[in-house]
Amino acid sequence: MPFFARPRMVWGVFLSLGLPTAPPALAAREENQAWITESVAIRASETDIVTLDMSQRFRRAESDDEQALFRLALDHRVARGVLVGGGIAYVEGKAEEEMRLFQQVTLNQGIWLARTRLEQRLFDTADRASWRLRQRVQASVPVDRDKRWALVGAMEVFFHLNRARPSDKSGLAAMRHQIGLRHAVGKAMDVQLLYMRQQNFRDHRPDAVAHVPWLTLAWKI
C-alpha cells in the first residue's frame, strides 16, 4: 500500500467509529477526570485466557468521588477470532459499593475488535439487580513498520435493561468515545494512553459529560 494512502485509511476507520454519535447535550454538566488501569492477561491453556485488572478513577465529589474497580475474567476461544467468557467485578466508591457479574462475546478480525457484554450489577443501595448491556467497537491501526505503535479508536454504548431503583434510567444510558496511542514496550507489556469522552444521559436533568485521560499498563504472561 502506498504510504500516502495510509493516512486516508486511518482517518476513514476512526471517522466510521464516530458516526453513531449521541445527540448534542443541552447545557450538559462537564467535568475532568483521570483513570489508571493495570491489567494482566494469563494464557491458562491454548484456548483459555484469564485476565485480572484494576482501575483507579479520580473523580469529583459530585460524581461520587474516587472509585476503584477490580475485575476477574475468563475467556475461552471457540473459533478463530471468537472468544466467549465471563467473570466477576467489584466496584468500591464512597457513595455505594457494587458487585458485578458479566458474560461476554468478543470478536477479533484484523484491526477490528467488537465486544458484547451483559452485566448484572448488585448495589448495596438497591434491593434488586440492575441489568446492563454494553456494546464496544474498536480499531487498532499500526503506524510503524515494526507494529510497536498503534493508533486506537473506540466507541461503546451502554443500555440499562431495567430499573433497580425508581430513580434509575432505562434504555440508552451512556456513550463513550476514545482515541489514543498504544505502544509495545516489550513482548510482554503494552502502554496505552487514551482520551475518552463519556456522556451519561439523564432524564429531566442535563447530561453529564466527562473528559478523561486514561492510562493503561497491560502485561501478558
PDB file of C-alpha atoms in Angstrom:
ATOM      1  CA  MET A   1       0.000   0.000   0.000  1.00  0.00           C
ATOM      2  CA  PRO A   2       1.488   3.421  -0.907  1.00  0.00           C
ATOM      3  CA  PHE A   3       2.489   5.436   2.133  1.00  0.00           C
ATOM      4  CA  PHE A   4       0.246   8.377   1.203  1.00  0.00           C
ATOM      5  CA  ALA A   5      -2.797   6.093   1.215  1.00  0.00           C
ATOM      6  CA  ARG A   6      -2.339   5.041   4.853  1.00  0.00           C
ATOM      7  CA  PRO A   7      -3.451   8.365   6.457  1.00  0.00           C
ATOM      8  CA  ARG A   8      -6.681   8.221   4.433  1.00  0.00           C
ATOM      9  CA  MET A   9      -7.315   4.660   5.585  1.00  0.00           C
ATOM     10  CA  VAL A  10      -6.567   5.514   9.229  1.00  0.00           C
ATOM     11  CA  TRP A  11      -8.840   8.525   9.337  1.00  0.00           C
ATOM     12  CA  GLY A  12     -11.554   6.646   7.460  1.00  0.00           C
ATOM     13  CA  VAL A  13     -11.543   3.981  10.154  1.00  0.00           C
ATOM     14  CA  PHE A  14     -11.846   6.445  13.021  1.00  0.00           C
ATOM     15  CA  LEU A  15     -14.438   8.600  11.288  1.00  0.00           C
ATOM     16  CA  SER A  16     -16.566   5.483  10.885  1.00  0.00           C
ATOM     17  CA  LEU A  17     -16.306   4.859  14.644  1.00  0.00           C
ATOM     18  CA  GLY A  18     -17.546   8.370  15.313  1.00  0.00           C
ATOM     19  CA  LEU A  19     -20.660   8.140  13.138  1.00  0.00           C
ATOM     20  CA  PRO A  20     -23.045   6.764  15.824  1.00  0.00           C
ATOM     21  CA  THR A  21     -22.638   9.834  17.993  1.00  0.00           C
ATOM     22  CA  ALA A  22     -25.045  10.926  20.669  1.00  0.00           C
ATOM     23  CA  PRO A  23     -27.465  13.807  20.194  1.00  0.00           C
ATOM     24  CA  PRO A  24     -25.994  17.068  21.438  1.00  0.00           C
ATOM     25  CA  ALA A  25     -26.312  17.596  25.157  1.00  0.00           C
ATOM     26  CA  LEU A  26     -28.059  20.836  26.042  1.00  0.00           C
ATOM     27  CA  ALA A  27     -26.385  22.626  28.940  1.00  0.00           C
ATOM     28  CA  ALA A  28     -24.544  19.450  29.895  1.00  0.00           C
ATOM     29  CA  ARG A  29     -22.619  19.344  33.128  1.00  0.00           C
ATOM     30  CA  GLU A  30     -18.968  18.795  32.239  1.00  0.00           C
ATOM     31  CA  GLU A  31     -16.026  17.723  34.363  1.00  0.00           C
ATOM     32  CA  ASN A  32     -12.486  16.407  34.101  1.00  0.00           C
ATOM     33  CA  GLN A  33     -11.444  13.017  35.448  1.00  0.00           C
ATOM     34  CA  ALA A  34      -8.333  10.793  35.280  1.00  0.00           C
ATOM     35  CA  TRP A  35      -8.269   6.991  35.084  1.00  0.00           C
ATOM     36  CA  ILE A  36      -5.433   4.484  35.503  1.00  0.00           C
ATOM     37  CA  THR A  37      -5.766   0.757  34.732  1.00  0.00           C
ATOM     38  CA  GLU A  38      -3.352  -2.107  35.392  1.00  0.00           C
ATOM     39  CA  SER A  39      -4.077  -5.360  33.558  1.00  0.00           C
ATOM     40  CA  VAL A  40      -2.525  -8.847  33.492  1.00  0.00           C
ATOM     41  CA  ALA A  41      -3.558 -11.430  30.875  1.00  0.00           C
ATOM     42  CA  ILE A  42      -2.542 -15.023  31.664  1.00  0.00           C
ATOM     43  CA  ARG A  43      -2.712 -17.722  28.990  1.00  0.00           C
ATOM     44  CA  ALA A  44      -4.008 -20.638  31.037  1.00  0.00           C
ATOM     45  CA  SER A  45      -4.166 -23.004  28.033  1.00  0.00           C
ATOM     46  CA  GLU A  46      -4.191 -22.928  24.234  1.00  0.00           C
ATOM     47  CA  THR A  47      -7.806 -21.756  24.283  1.00  0.00           C
ATOM     48  CA  ASP A  48      -8.251 -20.046  27.674  1.00  0.00           C
ATOM     49  CA  ILE A  49      -7.153 -16.605  28.874  1.00  0.00           C
ATOM     50  CA  VAL A  50      -7.522 -15.318  32.440  1.00  0.00           C
ATOM     51  CA  THR A  51      -7.493 -11.530  32.832  1.00  0.00           C
ATOM     52  CA  LEU A  52      -7.041  -9.600  36.071  1.00  0.00           C
ATOM     53  CA  ASP A  53      -7.372  -5.851  36.037  1.00  0.00           C
ATOM     54  CA  MET A  54      -7.910  -2.991  38.424  1.00  0.00           C
ATOM     55  CA  SER A  55      -8.667   0.659  37.810  1.00  0.00           C
ATOM     56  CA  GLN A  56      -8.441   3.837  39.833  1.00  0.00           C
ATOM     57  CA  ARG A  57     -10.828   6.588  38.788  1.00  0.00           C
ATOM     58  CA  PHE A  58     -10.172  10.057  40.125  1.00  0.00           C
ATOM     59  CA  ARG A  59     -13.437  11.993  40.051  1.00  0.00           C
ATOM     60  CA  ARG A  60     -15.101  14.968  41.680  1.00  0.00           C
ATOM     61  CA  ALA A  61     -17.284  14.655  44.747  1.00  0.00           C
ATOM     62  CA  GLU A  62     -20.336  15.469  42.582  1.00  0.00           C
ATOM     63  CA  SER A  63     -19.623  12.208  40.700  1.00  0.00           C
ATOM     64  CA  ASP A  64     -19.426  10.120  43.879  1.00  0.00           C
ATOM     65  CA  ASP A  65     -15.745  10.964  44.285  1.00  0.00           C
ATOM     66  CA  GLU A  66     -12.930   8.484  43.682  1.00  0.00           C
ATOM     67  CA  GLN A  67     -13.706   4.936  42.609  1.00  0.00           C
ATOM     68  CA  ALA A  68     -11.761   1.671  42.419  1.00  0.00           C
ATOM     69  CA  LEU A  69     -12.631  -1.318  40.211  1.00  0.00           C
ATOM     70  CA  PHE A  70     -11.302  -4.891  40.473  1.00  0.00           C
ATOM     71  CA  ARG A  71     -12.212  -7.434  37.769  1.00  0.00           C
ATOM     72  CA  LEU A  72     -11.508 -11.105  37.019  1.00  0.00           C
ATOM     73  CA  ALA A  73     -12.452 -12.616  33.643  1.00  0.00           C
ATOM     74  CA  LEU A  74     -12.060 -15.940  31.858  1.00  0.00           C
ATOM     75  CA  ASP A  75     -12.336 -16.102  28.050  1.00  0.00           C
ATOM     76  CA  HIS A  76     -12.453 -19.321  26.018  1.00  0.00           C
ATOM     77  CA  ARG A  77     -11.678 -19.382  22.296  1.00  0.00           C
ATOM     78  CA  VAL A  78     -14.431 -21.293  20.490  1.00  0.00           C
ATOM     79  CA  ALA A  79     -13.258 -20.426  16.956  1.00  0.00           C
ATOM     80  CA  ARG A  80     -10.627 -18.322  15.272  1.00  0.00           C
ATOM     81  CA  GLY A  81     -11.156 -14.738  16.413  1.00  0.00           C
ATOM     82  CA  VAL A  82     -14.116 -15.643  18.643  1.00  0.00           C
ATOM     83  CA  LEU A  83     -13.937 -15.629  22.464  1.00  0.00           C
ATOM     84  CA  VAL A  84     -16.766 -16.461  24.860  1.00  0.00           C
ATOM     85  CA  GLY A  85     -16.357 -15.741  28.540  1.00  0.00           C
ATOM     86  CA  GLY A  86     -17.439 -14.032  31.697  1.00  0.00           C
ATOM     87  CA  GLY A  87     -16.344 -13.023  35.147  1.00  0.00           C
ATOM     88  CA  ILE A  88     -16.893 -11.000  38.272  1.00  0.00           C
ATOM     89  CA  ALA A  89     -16.046  -7.459  39.305  1.00  0.00           C
ATOM     90  CA  TYR A  90     -16.138  -5.354  42.445  1.00  0.00           C
ATOM     91  CA  VAL A  91     -16.506  -1.567  42.381  1.00  0.00           C
ATOM     92  CA  GLU A  92     -15.811   0.471  45.515  1.00  0.00           C
ATOM     93  CA  GLY A  93     -16.877   4.074  45.867  1.00  0.00           C
ATOM     94  CA  LYS A  94     -17.666   6.461  48.688  1.00  0.00           C
ATOM     95  CA  ALA A  95     -21.378   6.621  47.851  1.00  0.00           C
ATOM     96  CA  GLU A  96     -22.010   2.921  47.164  1.00  0.00           C
ATOM     97  CA  GLU A  97     -20.417  -0.453  46.533  1.00  0.00           C
ATOM     98  CA  GLU A  98     -21.167  -2.759  43.626  1.00  0.00           C
ATOM     99  CA  MET A  99     -20.669  -6.453  42.888  1.00  0.00           C
ATOM    100  CA  ARG A 100     -20.917  -7.229  39.190  1.00  0.00           C
ATOM    101  CA  LEU A 101     -21.326 -10.465  37.229  1.00  0.00           C
ATOM    102  CA  PHE A 102     -20.878 -10.394  33.463  1.00  0.00           C
ATOM    103  CA  GLN A 103     -20.929 -12.557  30.346  1.00  0.00           C
ATOM    104  CA  GLN A 104     -19.312 -11.519  27.058  1.00  0.00           C
ATOM    105  CA  VAL A 105     -18.567 -12.429  23.448  1.00  0.00           C
ATOM    106  CA  THR A 106     -15.506 -10.894  21.769  1.00  0.00           C
ATOM    107  CA  LEU A 107     -14.859 -10.919  18.010  1.00  0.00           C
ATOM    108  CA  ASN A 108     -11.418 -10.038  16.647  1.00  0.00           C
ATOM    109  CA  GLN A 109     -10.637  -9.695  12.946  1.00  0.00           C
ATOM    110  CA  GLY A 110      -7.609  -7.776  11.660  1.00  0.00           C
ATOM    111  CA  ILE A 111      -7.620  -4.254  13.101  1.00  0.00           C
ATOM    112  CA  TRP A 112     -11.188  -4.624  14.399  1.00  0.00           C
ATOM    113  CA  LEU A 113     -12.455  -5.798  17.771  1.00  0.00           C
ATOM    114  CA  ALA A 114     -16.114  -5.998  18.809  1.00  0.00           C
ATOM    115  CA  ARG A 115     -17.324  -6.964  22.270  1.00  0.00           C
ATOM    116  CA  THR A 116     -20.840  -7.539  23.568  1.00  0.00           C
ATOM    117  CA  ARG A 117     -21.105  -7.705  27.366  1.00  0.00           C
ATOM    118  CA  LEU A 118     -24.149  -8.372  29.569  1.00  0.00           C
ATOM    119  CA  GLU A 119     -23.821  -7.315  33.214  1.00  0.00           C
ATOM    120  CA  GLN A 120     -25.805  -7.999  36.372  1.00  0.00           C
ATOM    121  CA  ARG A 121     -24.967  -5.214  38.811  1.00  0.00           C
ATOM    122  CA  LEU A 122     -25.691  -5.682  42.530  1.00  0.00           C
ATOM    123  CA  PHE A 123     -25.567  -2.424  44.517  1.00  0.00           C
ATOM    124  CA  ASP A 124     -25.624  -2.118  48.282  1.00  0.00           C
ATOM    125  CA  THR A 125     -28.162   0.706  47.780  1.00  0.00           C
ATOM    126  CA  ALA A 126     -30.676  -1.395  45.760  1.00  0.00           C
ATOM    127  CA  ASP A 127     -32.757  -4.483  46.521  1.00  0.00           C
ATOM    128  CA  ARG A 128     -32.634  -5.964  43.010  1.00  0.00           C
ATOM    129  CA  ALA A 129     -30.044  -6.450  40.285  1.00  0.00           C
ATOM    130  CA  SER A 130     -29.545  -3.845  37.568  1.00  0.00           C
ATOM    131  CA  TRP A 131     -29.061  -5.402  34.111  1.00  0.00           C
ATOM    132  CA  ARG A 132     -26.859  -3.549  31.631  1.00  0.00           C
ATOM    133  CA  LEU A 133     -25.876  -4.302  28.034  1.00  0.00           C
ATOM    134  CA  ARG A 134     -22.613  -2.897  26.653  1.00  0.00           C
ATOM    135  CA  GLN A 135     -21.542  -2.890  23.008  1.00  0.00           C
ATOM    136  CA  ARG A 136     -17.973  -1.884  22.136  1.00  0.00           C
ATOM    137  CA  VAL A 137     -16.305  -1.498  18.733  1.00  0.00           C
ATOM    138  CA  GLN A 138     -12.564  -0.772  18.489  1.00  0.00           C
ATOM    139  CA  ALA A 139      -9.988  -0.310  15.750  1.00  0.00           C
ATOM    140  CA  SER A 140      -6.204  -0.542  16.267  1.00  0.00           C
ATOM    141  CA  VAL A 141      -4.180   0.659  13.289  1.00  0.00           C
ATOM    142  CA  PRO A 142      -0.374   0.151  13.306  1.00  0.00           C
ATOM    143  CA  VAL A 143       1.502   3.323  12.374  1.00  0.00           C
ATOM    144  CA  ASP A 144       5.059   1.961  12.045  1.00  0.00           C
ATOM    145  CA  ARG A 145       6.632  -0.957  10.197  1.00  0.00           C
ATOM    146  CA  ASP A 146       7.508  -2.867  13.371  1.00  0.00           C
ATOM    147  CA  LYS A 147       3.906  -2.525  14.613  1.00  0.00           C
ATOM    148  CA  ARG A 148       5.088  -1.317  18.006  1.00  0.00           C
ATOM    149  CA  TRP A 149       2.903   1.799  17.803  1.00  0.00           C
ATOM    150  CA  ALA A 150      -0.811   1.728  17.045  1.00  0.00           C
ATOM    151  CA  LEU A 151      -3.490   4.388  16.773  1.00  0.00           C
ATOM    152  CA  VAL A 152      -6.520   3.238  18.762  1.00  0.00           C
ATOM    153  CA  GLY A 153     -10.107   4.420  18.408  1.00  0.00           C
ATOM    154  CA  ALA A 154     -13.189   3.002  20.099  1.00  0.00           C
ATOM    155  CA  MET A 155     -16.872   3.619  20.685  1.00  0.00           C
ATOM    156  CA  GLU A 156     -19.014   1.965  23.361  1.00  0.00           C
ATOM    157  CA  VAL A 157     -22.693   2.320  24.209  1.00  0.00           C
ATOM    158  CA  PHE A 158     -24.449   1.290  27.451  1.00  0.00           C
ATOM    159  CA  PHE A 159     -28.103   0.243  27.714  1.00  0.00           C
ATOM    160  CA  HIS A 160     -29.932  -0.192  31.015  1.00  0.00           C
ATOM    161  CA  LEU A 161     -32.414  -3.047  30.595  1.00  0.00           C
ATOM    162  CA  ASN A 162     -34.371  -2.487  33.825  1.00  0.00           C
ATOM    163  CA  ARG A 163     -34.711  -0.196  36.834  1.00  0.00           C
ATOM    164  CA  ALA A 164     -33.208  -1.486  40.059  1.00  0.00           C
ATOM    165  CA  ARG A 165     -34.385   1.695  41.801  1.00  0.00           C
ATOM    166  CA  PRO A 166     -37.256   4.060  40.919  1.00  0.00           C
ATOM    167  CA  SER A 167     -34.755   6.824  40.125  1.00  0.00           C
ATOM    168  CA  ASP A 168     -32.798   4.693  37.622  1.00  0.00           C
ATOM    169  CA  LYS A 169     -32.932   5.338  33.889  1.00  0.00           C
ATOM    170  CA  SER A 170     -33.741   2.593  31.384  1.00  0.00           C
ATOM    171  CA  GLY A 171     -32.717   2.470  27.732  1.00  0.00           C
ATOM    172  CA  LEU A 172     -29.651   4.262  26.366  1.00  0.00           C
ATOM    173  CA  ALA A 173     -27.685   5.317  29.445  1.00  0.00           C
ATOM    174  CA  ALA A 174     -24.166   6.274  28.365  1.00  0.00           C
ATOM    175  CA  MET A 175     -21.806   6.548  25.428  1.00  0.00           C
ATOM    176  CA  ARG A 176     -18.001   6.585  25.289  1.00  0.00           C
ATOM    177  CA  HIS A 177     -15.679   7.739  22.511  1.00  0.00           C
ATOM    178  CA  GLN A 178     -11.952   7.086  22.809  1.00  0.00           C
ATOM    179  CA  ILE A 179      -8.863   7.874  20.766  1.00  0.00           C
ATOM    180  CA  GLY A 180      -5.179   7.486  21.608  1.00  0.00           C
ATOM    181  CA  LEU A 181      -1.962   5.546  21.160  1.00  0.00           C
ATOM    182  CA  ARG A 182      -0.745   2.115  22.233  1.00  0.00           C
ATOM    183  CA  HIS A 183       2.960   1.242  22.409  1.00  0.00           C
ATOM    184  CA  ALA A 184       4.503  -2.205  22.820  1.00  0.00           C
ATOM    185  CA  VAL A 185       7.286  -1.625  25.336  1.00  0.00           C
ATOM    186  CA  GLY A 186       8.345  -5.275  25.018  1.00  0.00           C
ATOM    187  CA  LYS A 187       6.943  -8.676  24.151  1.00  0.00           C
ATOM    188  CA  ALA A 188       5.055  -8.830  27.436  1.00  0.00           C
ATOM    189  CA  MET A 189       3.988  -5.231  28.100  1.00  0.00           C
ATOM    190  CA  ASP A 190       1.892  -2.571  26.362  1.00  0.00           C
ATOM    191  CA  VAL A 191       1.309   1.027  27.417  1.00  0.00           C
ATOM    192  CA  GLN A 192      -1.794   2.809  26.196  1.00  0.00           C
ATOM    193  CA  LEU A 193      -2.856   6.435  26.633  1.00  0.00           C
ATOM    194  CA  LEU A 194      -6.326   7.467  25.502  1.00  0.00           C
ATOM    195  CA  TYR A 195      -8.544  10.497  25.646  1.00  0.00           C
ATOM    196  CA  MET A 196     -12.123   9.455  26.433  1.00  0.00           C
ATOM    197  CA  ARG A 197     -15.307  11.481  26.242  1.00  0.00           C
ATOM    198  CA  GLN A 198     -18.056   9.869  28.299  1.00  0.00           C
ATOM    199  CA  GLN A 199     -21.613  11.131  28.149  1.00  0.00           C
ATOM    200  CA  ASN A 200     -24.209   9.931  30.659  1.00  0.00           C
ATOM    201  CA  PHE A 201     -27.809  10.542  29.592  1.00  0.00           C
ATOM    202  CA  ARG A 202     -30.143  11.632  32.381  1.00  0.00           C
ATOM    203  CA  ASP A 203     -33.892  12.171  32.467  1.00  0.00           C
ATOM    204  CA  HIS A 204     -35.120  15.673  33.330  1.00  0.00           C
ATOM    205  CA  ARG A 205     -31.558  16.823  34.051  1.00  0.00           C
ATOM    206  CA  PRO A 206     -28.640  17.964  31.908  1.00  0.00           C
ATOM    207  CA  ASP A 207     -26.426  15.155  30.669  1.00  0.00           C
ATOM    208  CA  ALA A 208     -23.138  14.561  32.493  1.00  0.00           C
ATOM    209  CA  VAL A 209     -20.060  14.714  30.231  1.00  0.00           C
ATOM    210  CA  ALA A 210     -16.623  13.643  31.464  1.00  0.00           C
ATOM    211  CA  HIS A 211     -13.285  14.302  29.725  1.00  0.00           C
ATOM    212  CA  VAL A 212     -10.871  11.585  30.798  1.00  0.00           C
ATOM    213  CA  PRO A 213      -7.176  10.941  30.096  1.00  0.00           C
ATOM    214  CA  TRP A 214      -6.870   7.173  30.570  1.00  0.00           C
ATOM    215  CA  LEU A 215      -3.535   5.404  31.103  1.00  0.00           C
ATOM    216  CA  THR A 216      -3.422   1.584  30.829  1.00  0.00           C
ATOM    217  CA  LEU A 217      -0.483  -0.686  31.647  1.00  0.00           C
ATOM    218  CA  ALA A 218      -1.017  -4.220  30.283  1.00  0.00           C
ATOM    219  CA  TRP A 219       1.123  -7.300  30.872  1.00  0.00           C
ATOM    220  CA  LYS A 220       0.863 -10.659  29.086  1.00  0.00           C
ATOM    221  CA  ILE A 221       2.064 -13.860  30.741  1.00  0.00           C
TER     222      ILE A 221
END
